[in-house]
Tab-separated table of C-alpha atoms in Angstrom:
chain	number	residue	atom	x	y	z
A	23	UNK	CA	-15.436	-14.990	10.184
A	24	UNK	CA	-12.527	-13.776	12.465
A	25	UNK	CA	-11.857	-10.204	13.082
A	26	UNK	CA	-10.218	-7.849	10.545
A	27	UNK	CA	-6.441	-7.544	12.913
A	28	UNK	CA	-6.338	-3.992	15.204
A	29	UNK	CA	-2.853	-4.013	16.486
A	30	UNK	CA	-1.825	-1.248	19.607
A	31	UNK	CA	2.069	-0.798	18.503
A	32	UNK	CA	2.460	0.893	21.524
A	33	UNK	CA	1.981	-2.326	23.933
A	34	UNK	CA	5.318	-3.759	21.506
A	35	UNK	CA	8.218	-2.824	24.128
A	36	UNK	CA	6.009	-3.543	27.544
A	37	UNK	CA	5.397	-7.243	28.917
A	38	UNK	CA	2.532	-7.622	26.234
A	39	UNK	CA	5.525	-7.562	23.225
A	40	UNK	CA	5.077	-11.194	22.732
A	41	UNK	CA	1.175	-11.013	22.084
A	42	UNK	CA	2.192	-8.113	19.713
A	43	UNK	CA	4.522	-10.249	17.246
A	44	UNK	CA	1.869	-13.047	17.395
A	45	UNK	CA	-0.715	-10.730	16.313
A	46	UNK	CA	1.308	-9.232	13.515
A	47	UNK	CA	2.194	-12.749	12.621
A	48	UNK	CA	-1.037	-13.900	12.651
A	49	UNK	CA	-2.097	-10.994	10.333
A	50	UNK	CA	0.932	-11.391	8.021
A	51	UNK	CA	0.164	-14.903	7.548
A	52	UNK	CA	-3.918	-15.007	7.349
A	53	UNK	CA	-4.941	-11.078	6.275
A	54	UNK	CA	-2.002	-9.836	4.333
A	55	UNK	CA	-3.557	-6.676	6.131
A	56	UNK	CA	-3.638	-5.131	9.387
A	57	UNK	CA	-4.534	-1.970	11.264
A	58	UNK	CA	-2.154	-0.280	13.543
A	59	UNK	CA	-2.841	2.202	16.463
A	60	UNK	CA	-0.558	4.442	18.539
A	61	UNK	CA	2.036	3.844	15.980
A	62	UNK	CA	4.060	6.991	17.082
A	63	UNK	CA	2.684	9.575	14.564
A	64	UNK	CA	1.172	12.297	16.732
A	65	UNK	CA	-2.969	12.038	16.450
A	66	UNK	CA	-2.425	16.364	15.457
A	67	UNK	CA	0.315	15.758	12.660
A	68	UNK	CA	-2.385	13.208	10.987
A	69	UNK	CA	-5.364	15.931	11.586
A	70	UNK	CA	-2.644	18.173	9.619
A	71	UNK	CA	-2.409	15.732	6.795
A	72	UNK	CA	-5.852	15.405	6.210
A	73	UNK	CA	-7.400	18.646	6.379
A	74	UNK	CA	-4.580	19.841	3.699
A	75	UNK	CA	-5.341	17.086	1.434
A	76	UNK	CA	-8.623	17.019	1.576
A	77	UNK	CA	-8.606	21.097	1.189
A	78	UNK	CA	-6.273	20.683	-2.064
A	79	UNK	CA	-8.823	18.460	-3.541
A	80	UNK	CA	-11.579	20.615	-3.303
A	81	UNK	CA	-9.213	23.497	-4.559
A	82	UNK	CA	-7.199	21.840	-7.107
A	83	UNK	CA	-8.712	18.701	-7.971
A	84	UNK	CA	-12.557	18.721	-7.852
A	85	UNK	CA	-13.403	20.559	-10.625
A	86	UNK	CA	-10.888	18.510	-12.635
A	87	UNK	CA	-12.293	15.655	-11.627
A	88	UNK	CA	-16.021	16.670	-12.154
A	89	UNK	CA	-14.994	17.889	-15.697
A	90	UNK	CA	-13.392	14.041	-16.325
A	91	UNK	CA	-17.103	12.378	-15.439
A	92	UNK	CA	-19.016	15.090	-17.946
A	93	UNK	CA	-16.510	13.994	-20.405
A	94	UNK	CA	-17.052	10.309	-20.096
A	95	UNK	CA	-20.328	10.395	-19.234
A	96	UNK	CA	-20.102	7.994	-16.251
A	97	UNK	CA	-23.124	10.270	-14.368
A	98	UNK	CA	-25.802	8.082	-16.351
A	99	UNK	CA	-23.744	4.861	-16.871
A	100	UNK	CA	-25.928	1.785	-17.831
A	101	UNK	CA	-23.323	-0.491	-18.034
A	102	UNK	CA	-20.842	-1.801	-15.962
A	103	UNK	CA	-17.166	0.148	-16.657
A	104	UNK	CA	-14.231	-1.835	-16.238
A	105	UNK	CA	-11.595	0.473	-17.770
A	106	UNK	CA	-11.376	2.952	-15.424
A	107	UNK	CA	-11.712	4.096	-11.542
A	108	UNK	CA	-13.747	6.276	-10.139
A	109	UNK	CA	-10.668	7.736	-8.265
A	110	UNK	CA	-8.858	11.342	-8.295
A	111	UNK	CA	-5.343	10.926	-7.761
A	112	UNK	CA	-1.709	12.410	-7.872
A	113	UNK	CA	1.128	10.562	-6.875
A	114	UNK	CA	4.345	11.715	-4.825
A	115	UNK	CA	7.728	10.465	-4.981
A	116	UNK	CA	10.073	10.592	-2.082
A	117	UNK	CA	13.169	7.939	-2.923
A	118	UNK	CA	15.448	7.914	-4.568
A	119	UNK	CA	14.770	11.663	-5.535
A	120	UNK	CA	11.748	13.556	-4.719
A	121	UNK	CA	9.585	15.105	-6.957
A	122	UNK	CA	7.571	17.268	-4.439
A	123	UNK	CA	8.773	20.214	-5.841
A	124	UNK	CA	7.593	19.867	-9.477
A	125	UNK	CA	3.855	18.805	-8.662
A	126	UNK	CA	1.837	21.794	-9.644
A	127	UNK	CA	-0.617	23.488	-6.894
A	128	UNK	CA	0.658	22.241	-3.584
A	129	UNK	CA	0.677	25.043	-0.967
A	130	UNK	CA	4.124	25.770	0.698
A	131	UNK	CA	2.524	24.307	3.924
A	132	UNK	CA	1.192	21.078	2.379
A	133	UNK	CA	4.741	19.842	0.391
A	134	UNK	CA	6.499	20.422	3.952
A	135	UNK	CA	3.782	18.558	5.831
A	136	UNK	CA	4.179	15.555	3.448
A	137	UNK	CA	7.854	15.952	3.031
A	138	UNK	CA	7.400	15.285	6.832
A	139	UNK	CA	4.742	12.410	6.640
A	140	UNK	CA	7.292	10.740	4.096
A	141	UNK	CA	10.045	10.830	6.625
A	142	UNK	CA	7.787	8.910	9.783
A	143	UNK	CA	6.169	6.484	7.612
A	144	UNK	CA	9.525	5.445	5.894
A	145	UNK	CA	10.697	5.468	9.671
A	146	UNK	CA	7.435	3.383	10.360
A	147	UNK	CA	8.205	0.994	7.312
A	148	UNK	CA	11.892	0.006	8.306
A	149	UNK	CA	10.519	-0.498	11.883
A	150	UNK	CA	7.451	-3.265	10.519
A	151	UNK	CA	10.056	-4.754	8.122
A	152	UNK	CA	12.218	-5.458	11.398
A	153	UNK	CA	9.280	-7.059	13.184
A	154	UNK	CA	8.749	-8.875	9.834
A	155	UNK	CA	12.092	-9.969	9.926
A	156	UNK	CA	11.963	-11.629	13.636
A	157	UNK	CA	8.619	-13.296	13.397
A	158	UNK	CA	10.482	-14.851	10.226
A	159	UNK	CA	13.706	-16.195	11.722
A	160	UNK	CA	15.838	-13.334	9.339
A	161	UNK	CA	18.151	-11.402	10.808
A	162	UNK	CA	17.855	-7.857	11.528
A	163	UNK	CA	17.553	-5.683	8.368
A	164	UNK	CA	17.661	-8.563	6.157
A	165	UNK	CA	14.227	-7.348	4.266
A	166	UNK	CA	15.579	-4.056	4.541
A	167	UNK	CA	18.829	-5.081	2.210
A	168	UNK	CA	17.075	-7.006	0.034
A	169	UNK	CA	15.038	-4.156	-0.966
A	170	UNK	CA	18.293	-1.958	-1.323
A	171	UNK	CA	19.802	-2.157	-4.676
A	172	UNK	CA	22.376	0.197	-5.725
A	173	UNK	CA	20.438	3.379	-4.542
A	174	UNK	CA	18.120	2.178	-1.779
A	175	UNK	CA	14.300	1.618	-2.018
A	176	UNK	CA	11.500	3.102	-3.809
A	177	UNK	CA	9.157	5.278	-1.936
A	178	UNK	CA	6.510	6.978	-2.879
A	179	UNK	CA	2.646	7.943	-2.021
A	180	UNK	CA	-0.383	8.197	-3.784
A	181	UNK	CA	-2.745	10.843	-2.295
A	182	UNK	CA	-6.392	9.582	-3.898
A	183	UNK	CA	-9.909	10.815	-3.352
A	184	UNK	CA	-12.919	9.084	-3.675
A	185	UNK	CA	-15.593	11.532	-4.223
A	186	UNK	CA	-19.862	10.494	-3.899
A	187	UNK	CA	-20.493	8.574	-6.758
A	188	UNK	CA	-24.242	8.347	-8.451
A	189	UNK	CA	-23.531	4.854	-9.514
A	190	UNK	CA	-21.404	2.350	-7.175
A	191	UNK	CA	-22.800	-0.586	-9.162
A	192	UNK	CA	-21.576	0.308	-12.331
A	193	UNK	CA	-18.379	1.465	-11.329
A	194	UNK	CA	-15.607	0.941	-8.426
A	195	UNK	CA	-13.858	3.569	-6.696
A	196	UNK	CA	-10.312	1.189	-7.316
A	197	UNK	CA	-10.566	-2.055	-8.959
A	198	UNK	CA	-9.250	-5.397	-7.303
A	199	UNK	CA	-5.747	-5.941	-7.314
A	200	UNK	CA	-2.722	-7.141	-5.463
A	201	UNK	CA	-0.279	-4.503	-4.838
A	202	UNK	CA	3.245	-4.947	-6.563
A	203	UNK	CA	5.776	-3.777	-4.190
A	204	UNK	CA	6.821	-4.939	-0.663
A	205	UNK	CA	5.271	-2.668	2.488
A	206	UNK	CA	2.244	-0.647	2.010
A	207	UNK	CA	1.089	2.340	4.603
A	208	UNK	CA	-2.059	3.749	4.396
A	209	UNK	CA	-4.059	6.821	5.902
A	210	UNK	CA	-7.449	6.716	4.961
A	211	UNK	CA	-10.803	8.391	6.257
A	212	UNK	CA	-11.715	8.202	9.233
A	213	UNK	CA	-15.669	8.981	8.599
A	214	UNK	CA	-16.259	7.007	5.029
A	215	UNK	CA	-15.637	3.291	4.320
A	216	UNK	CA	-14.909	1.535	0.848
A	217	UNK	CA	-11.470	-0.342	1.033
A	218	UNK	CA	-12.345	-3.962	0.956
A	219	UNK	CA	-10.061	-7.400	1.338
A	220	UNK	CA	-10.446	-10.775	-0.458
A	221	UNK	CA	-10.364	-13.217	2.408
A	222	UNK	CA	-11.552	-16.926	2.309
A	223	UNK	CA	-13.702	-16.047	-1.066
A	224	UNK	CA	-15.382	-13.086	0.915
A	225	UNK	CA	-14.904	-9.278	0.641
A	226	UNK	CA	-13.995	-8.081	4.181
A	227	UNK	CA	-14.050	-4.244	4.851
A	228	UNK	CA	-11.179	-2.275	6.179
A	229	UNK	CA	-12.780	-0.464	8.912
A	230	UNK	CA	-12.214	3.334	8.692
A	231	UNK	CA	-10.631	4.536	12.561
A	232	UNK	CA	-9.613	7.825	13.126
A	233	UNK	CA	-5.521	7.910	13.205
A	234	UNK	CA	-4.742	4.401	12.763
A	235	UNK	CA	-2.530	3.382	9.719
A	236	UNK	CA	-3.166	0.167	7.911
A	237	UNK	CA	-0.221	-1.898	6.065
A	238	UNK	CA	-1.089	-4.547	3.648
A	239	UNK	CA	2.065	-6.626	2.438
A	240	UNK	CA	2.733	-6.604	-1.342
A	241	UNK	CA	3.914	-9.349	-3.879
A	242	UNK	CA	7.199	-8.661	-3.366
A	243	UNK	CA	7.182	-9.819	0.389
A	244	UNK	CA	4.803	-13.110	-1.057
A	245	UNK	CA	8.539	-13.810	-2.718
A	246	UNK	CA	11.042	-13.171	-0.170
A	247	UNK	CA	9.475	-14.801	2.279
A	248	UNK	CA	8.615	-18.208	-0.483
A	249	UNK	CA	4.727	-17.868	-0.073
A	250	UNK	CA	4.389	-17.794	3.897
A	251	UNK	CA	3.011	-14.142	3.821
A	252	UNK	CA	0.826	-13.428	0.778
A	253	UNK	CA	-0.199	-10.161	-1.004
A	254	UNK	CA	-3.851	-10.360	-0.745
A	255	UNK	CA	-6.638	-8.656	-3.417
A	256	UNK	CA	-8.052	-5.804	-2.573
A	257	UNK	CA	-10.600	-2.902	-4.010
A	258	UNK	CA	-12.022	0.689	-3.394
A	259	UNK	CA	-16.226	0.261	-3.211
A	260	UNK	CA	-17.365	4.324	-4.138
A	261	UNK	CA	-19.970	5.697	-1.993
A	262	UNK	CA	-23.304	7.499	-3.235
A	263	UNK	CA	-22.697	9.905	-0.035
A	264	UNK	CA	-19.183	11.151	1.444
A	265	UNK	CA	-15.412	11.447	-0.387
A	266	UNK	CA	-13.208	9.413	1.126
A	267	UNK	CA	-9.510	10.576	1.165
A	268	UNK	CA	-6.527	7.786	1.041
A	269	UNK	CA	-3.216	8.326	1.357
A	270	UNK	CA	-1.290	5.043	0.235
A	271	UNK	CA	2.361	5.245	1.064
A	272	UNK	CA	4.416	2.337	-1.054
A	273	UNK	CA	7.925	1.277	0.517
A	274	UNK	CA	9.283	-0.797	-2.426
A	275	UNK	CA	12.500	-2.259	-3.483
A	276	UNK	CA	15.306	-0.721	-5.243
A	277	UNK	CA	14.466	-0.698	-8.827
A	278	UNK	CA	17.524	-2.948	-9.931
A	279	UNK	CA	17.182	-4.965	-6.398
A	280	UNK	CA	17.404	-8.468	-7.161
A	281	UNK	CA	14.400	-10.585	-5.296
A	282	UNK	CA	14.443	-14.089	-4.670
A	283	UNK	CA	13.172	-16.106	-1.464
A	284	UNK	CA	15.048	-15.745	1.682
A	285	UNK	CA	17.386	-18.867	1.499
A	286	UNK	CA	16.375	-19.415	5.119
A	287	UNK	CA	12.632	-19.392	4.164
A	288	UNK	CA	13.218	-22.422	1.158
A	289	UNK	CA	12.696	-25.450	3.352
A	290	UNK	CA	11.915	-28.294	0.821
A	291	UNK	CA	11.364	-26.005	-2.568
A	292	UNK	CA	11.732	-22.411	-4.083
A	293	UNK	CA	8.407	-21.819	-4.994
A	294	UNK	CA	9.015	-18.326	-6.474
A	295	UNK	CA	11.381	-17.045	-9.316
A	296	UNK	CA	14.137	-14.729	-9.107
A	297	UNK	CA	14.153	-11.314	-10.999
A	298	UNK	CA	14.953	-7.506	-10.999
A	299	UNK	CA	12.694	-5.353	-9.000
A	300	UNK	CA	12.412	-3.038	-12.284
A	301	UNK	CA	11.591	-6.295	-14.877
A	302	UNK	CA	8.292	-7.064	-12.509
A	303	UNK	CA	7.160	-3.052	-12.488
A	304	UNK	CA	6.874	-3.321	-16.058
A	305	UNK	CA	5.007	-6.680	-16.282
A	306	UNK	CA	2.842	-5.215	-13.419
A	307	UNK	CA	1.840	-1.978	-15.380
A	308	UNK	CA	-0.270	-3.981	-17.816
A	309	UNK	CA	-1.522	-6.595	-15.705
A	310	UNK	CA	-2.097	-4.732	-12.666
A	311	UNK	CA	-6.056	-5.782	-12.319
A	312	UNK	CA	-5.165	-9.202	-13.259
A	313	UNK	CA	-4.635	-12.506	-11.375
A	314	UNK	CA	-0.750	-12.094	-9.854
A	315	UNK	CA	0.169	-15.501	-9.980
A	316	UNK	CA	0.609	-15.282	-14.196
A	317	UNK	CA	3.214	-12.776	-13.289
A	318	UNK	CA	5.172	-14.574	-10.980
A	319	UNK	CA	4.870	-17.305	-13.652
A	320	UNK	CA	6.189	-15.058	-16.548
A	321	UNK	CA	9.074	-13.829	-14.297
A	322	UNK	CA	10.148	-17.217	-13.612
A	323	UNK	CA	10.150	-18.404	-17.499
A	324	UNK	CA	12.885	-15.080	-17.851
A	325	UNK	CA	14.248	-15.684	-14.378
A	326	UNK	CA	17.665	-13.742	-14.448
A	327	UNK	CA	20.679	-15.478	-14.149
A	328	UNK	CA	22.195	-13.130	-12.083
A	329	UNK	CA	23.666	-14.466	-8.779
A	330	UNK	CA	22.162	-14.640	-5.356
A	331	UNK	CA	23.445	-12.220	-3.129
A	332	UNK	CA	24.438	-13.970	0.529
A	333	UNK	CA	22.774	-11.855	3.036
């Protein structure tokens, strides 16, 4: 099987640029995943980001979390659980409006370090979406505008922790799914493994490298671009030994954006509906660990009638 896609951003404005898109284009149109290095977040900012986090788990979170697996039992499970993740999580929200300030326990230090982080990797984001945009044949900031609606994107992060689990069989750290929104930038550990791919019928592991950031494209970019980049399945395996620490940063349309392919992308047929950013959020909520193509279906049977914007 080919190699999971490593991509040095940093080789993108010397003579190698041209290997660069083809690599991202590759991985856009085979992976739905890829792993960038020297993507212009300093190596010491990221060392920042991850000794907070993982020190407000083990303040604020682990005994919560231990408390959660007494209650449920899942130490001694027998059978296989398919309800539930083994997963500690809080999420952030950074557009339209924050909501840094009312999540309980973060330390002064930590809400301005990730008010910070927010700021690069939506930076980050609008850059890929660019280089999304040219290996496509769009014009410059077209993805970004169709994501836009009335008050911009969506952006937010959800800072999970994946603590040693006693049984990995009976239980996944993040059940398989496609993720619903359009760019997805992720920090995870550098030390302990577990995010795994669907590729070709095959789980494929997301190898853990210190400082690198890995995007995977959502089903929201599967739409604008008519099925030439896909969302692709993935899962969290837990670990009997090591937490592993993810930080999953989700640049998303606007909630009333309206998506619909990229005229430019419909050669012979539209093969995906139109609909409001918000309308496929709530669909997605109950059928997140489901198949997504049912959803995509379901949109298109209440496809709004609602013009297409000419971008």
């Amino acid at each position: 099987m080919a190699t999971f896609p490593v991509i040095n951003l940093e080789k993108l404005n010397g003579e190698e640029r041209a290997t660069i898109m083809e690599q991202i284009k590759d991985a856009c149109e085979n992976w739905g995943f890829f792993e960038l290095l020297n993507h212009g977040i300093p190596h010491e900012f990221l060392d920042t980001v991850e000794r907070l986090t993982k020190e407000h788990y083990k303040k604020c979170m682990e005994k919560r979390f231990k408390e959660l697996v007494a209650s449920k039992a899942l130490e001694g499970l027998q059978a296989e659980v398919t309800d539930m993740d083994w997963e500690s999580t809080f999420f952030l929200r950074h557009l339209p409006e924050s909501n840094m300030a009312e999540i309980p326990d973060l330390t002064h230090e930590y809400r301005k370090v990730m008010k910070e982080f927010a700021l690069k990797l939506e930076k980050l984001a609008e850059e890929l979406l660019d280089l999304l945009c040219e290996n496509l044949g769009l014009e410059k900031g077209y993805l970004k505008k169709a994501f836009h609606g009335t008050r911009g994107p969506t952006f937010g992060t959800k800072v999970s922790n994946y603590p040693p689990c006693p049984k990995p069989d009976k239980i996944k750290g993040l059940r398989a799914h496609t993720d619903a929104g359009g760019i997805i930038l992720l920090f995870q550990d550098a030390q302990v493994s577990g995010l795994q791919l669907l590729k070709d019928g095959q789980w494929v592991d997301v190898p853990p490298m210190r400082h690198s950031i890995v995007i995977n494209l959502g089903d929201q970019l599967e739409v604008i671009t008519n099925g030439k980049y896909k969302s692709v399945e993935h899962r969290v395996i837990a670990q009997t030994n090591g937490a592993r620490m993810s930080i999953a940063s989700f640049y998303n349309p606007g909630s009333d954006a309206i998506i619909h392919p990229a005229p430019a992308l419909v050669e012979n047929k539209q093969l995906y509906p139109k609909f409001v950013f918000e309308d496929y959020m709530k669909l997605y909520a109950g059928l997140k660990f489901q198949a997504k193509e049912p959803r995509f279906q379901a949109m298109k049977v209440r496809e709004t009638t609602l013009p297409i914007a000419t971008a």
